[in-house]
Amino acid sequence: MTLIINNLKKTFDKHKAVDGISLTINEGEMFGMLGANGAGKTTSFRMILGLLDPTEGDVRWKGERITYKRTKLVGYLPEERGLFPKLTVKDQLVYLTKLKGMNKQSIIKEMRLWLDRFGVPEYENKVIEELSKGNQQKIQFIAAVLHKPELLILDEPFSGLDPVNADMLKNAVKDLQERGTTIVFSSHQMSNVEELCEDLIMLKKGKAVLQGNLRTIKRSYDMKNISIKADYDLAFLEDVKGVLKIEQKKDGADVKVENEKAAETIFSCLASKGFVRKFELEEPSLHDIFIDKAGGAAHE
Amino acid sequence: MNNFWTTFTHTAGRRLKSKTFIITTSIMALFIISLINLNTILEAFSGDGAEDEPAVAVVDQTSEEGQFAEMLKTLAAEGSFEYIHYSGDVEQALSDAENDDFTYVLELTGTLDALQAEFYGEGTDFRTGQEVQQDVQRTKETLATSALDLNEQELALIFNPVSFNEKPLSGTGEVQTAETHMQTYWMVYGLVFVIYLIVVTLGTMIATEVATEKSSRVMELIVSSVNPVTQMLGKIMGIGLAGLVNLSVLVLAAFAGSYLSGEDFFTNIFTEVIDYSLIIYALLFIILGYFVYGGVAAMLGALVSRAEEVNQAIQPLIFLAMIAFFVSLYGLNAPDAIFIRVLSYVPFFTPQLLFLRIGMGTVPVWEIAVISALLIISAVLINIIAARIYKGGVLMYGKFSFKKGIKQALKLSKKES
Ligand SMILES: Nc1ncnc2c1ncn2[C@@H]1O[C@H](COP(=O)(O)OP(=O)(O)OP(=O)(O)O)[C@@H](O)[C@H]1O
Ligand SMILES: [Mg+2]
């Protein structure tokens, strides 16, 4: 148990941005922080890093708060990307990583490894403002991980990347985790979260609405999807109690139901109606869960 | 400490290596060298060499029958005028003067015991008249003493100068002689001006650098690694070092220039104008003043979101320095004024006004100690507060408003548990 967040709260002028979240993240884990825009993800990250002081509660990494004495242990990819526009890639990585206590030779050695890995060794002496946004982001990522932090905080690391580069970054993140880095990240792309993390928290207006192991959450989640293939019209299912949504297809339909009970009702309805080529009960996607749980935050 | 050095060397190095810095410093150095050698340069262009001393036509109508004019000519041969014994009368001399044959006309009448002199010339410099009067007086004395046929001792009795010393009332006090007054005057003037320049140039530089880092959003990354106090001090001192290098180059240029010009301008300054104990004070106050104003500049830089807003944000600081500038100029003529004394306790004015009071000798030692201590304490406090606002300001974006900004920044950087 390494990162422990205990009843963390942050209030800006009466507005509760983060409202009592508690978490335990194990060493070497990849942890997802989800939530709609304005749910309090960035604010939580800033409190973990000590950039903002919590109104209440605290954050401990291996038993101690993250103060300026321990920033070497932490790597951060801020949501608002930013590097020195007029400095070369090399100069700024050297400066930013020196601040983490690494010496120049090791920085340059490590930097070249990363630039090679991202396929951009020729950027070493280029000025940042000459790079494209996605390529700047690669450099930003390198700045977060160059000093081999124990705890890595990535605020929306995949936004703005093309699929190829997003994959490259994803693999880099996975490798880091395999090397033992504890990673906390936020993302709006649910597929990335499903692919990467085991545990997650979902925030809505600063409060946790879901929390725990991704698979357990999905399995125990009441809402289910049913995929049906049948030769007759399935529109009548709309009136069955517990059906949330039905999407008709050429040879069947995808039905979203409240719980397994509703699925059983549908199954018996269909059995009385005629032959069914396929009937499959699926766990909901994280996307569905997100919309169910965290959606509407902006509208309420 | 490590991070301090990293920030310090990064900030200073980036400036010192930048093309703009190298070019502007070189241009300024060249400018200074040529300014000091302006005379030589102008002469080289205008061709003709030494300037002629203005000529004075002497119309001698005294009882001495021309002897006076001749004596004046020889006695004043080394002086700044060339006396010509003119044989015509005053009207002729004046019309010749109109034709530019000479610049001035001096008419002497009467006898040695009641000598009268009329001096004609276009009134420019009051010193001209004084000098001519001295020359005439000296000539008269010489002629009179030789007419009296006095011996060496009798002459000495009359002409040996009085030994005149100025002493303070109490043992420890100081007296302002005309000479030390001028020294102090120029030093205070110089220091106040230097501080003003530092605030305007280096202060703006600090604020711009902070605002640029903020607007490029790299600041959030930096303050996640470095304590903002450390970072701010590293930055202030880094820019201070660049300023110091700049200043040293300019001083060296001035030395080089005066060496080239052959005039011993600097030996002059060092032996006559500058008082060494004052130099120490000047350095101390420049450094402390730099920290007071630099801290505020960094804070103001952190309050704006875009580098373009820096000029607006830094205005109050420049006003403060400007007020200090004018108050000091006033204080030079009234160093005892009660409000100069009171204002010398205000940190933003202390460097200038305390220095002024020390220079003018109107401040007891205990007060120097107290005010300096106050200045040091407030420099530290200002920098701590500035660093807090600096840290909060980093996470704050939006239109610049001084009051709202400070409040919000303090709130954001608040220690709540
Ligand atoms: N400096 C601040 N001052 C006042 N309110 C703030 C500040 N920073 C954040 N907030 C508020 O706190 C809430 C949470 O913001 P936060 O940036 O943490 O959201 P988020 O989950 O990161 O959203 P997004 O997905 O859009 O990045 C928002 O309502 C925001 O307006
Ligand atoms: Mg965010």
Coordinates of C-alpha atoms and ligand atoms in Angstrom, one line a residue, chain A residues 37-38 40-43 45 79 155-156 186 188, ligand 2:
Chain A
N37 CA -15.3 17.6 -17.1
G38 CA -15.0 19.5 -13.9
G40 CA -12.3 17.2 -9.8
K41 CA -9.6 15.0 -11.3
T42 CA -7.0 17.7 -12.0
T43 CA -7.7 19.2 -8.6
F45 CA -3.8 15.4 -8.8
E79 CA -3.2 18.5 -18.2
D155 CA -3.4 13.9 -16.5
E156 CA -5.1 12.9 -19.7
S186 CA -7.0 10.3 -15.9
H188 CA -11.8 10.5 -21.2
Ligands
MG2 MG -8.6 18.1 -15.6

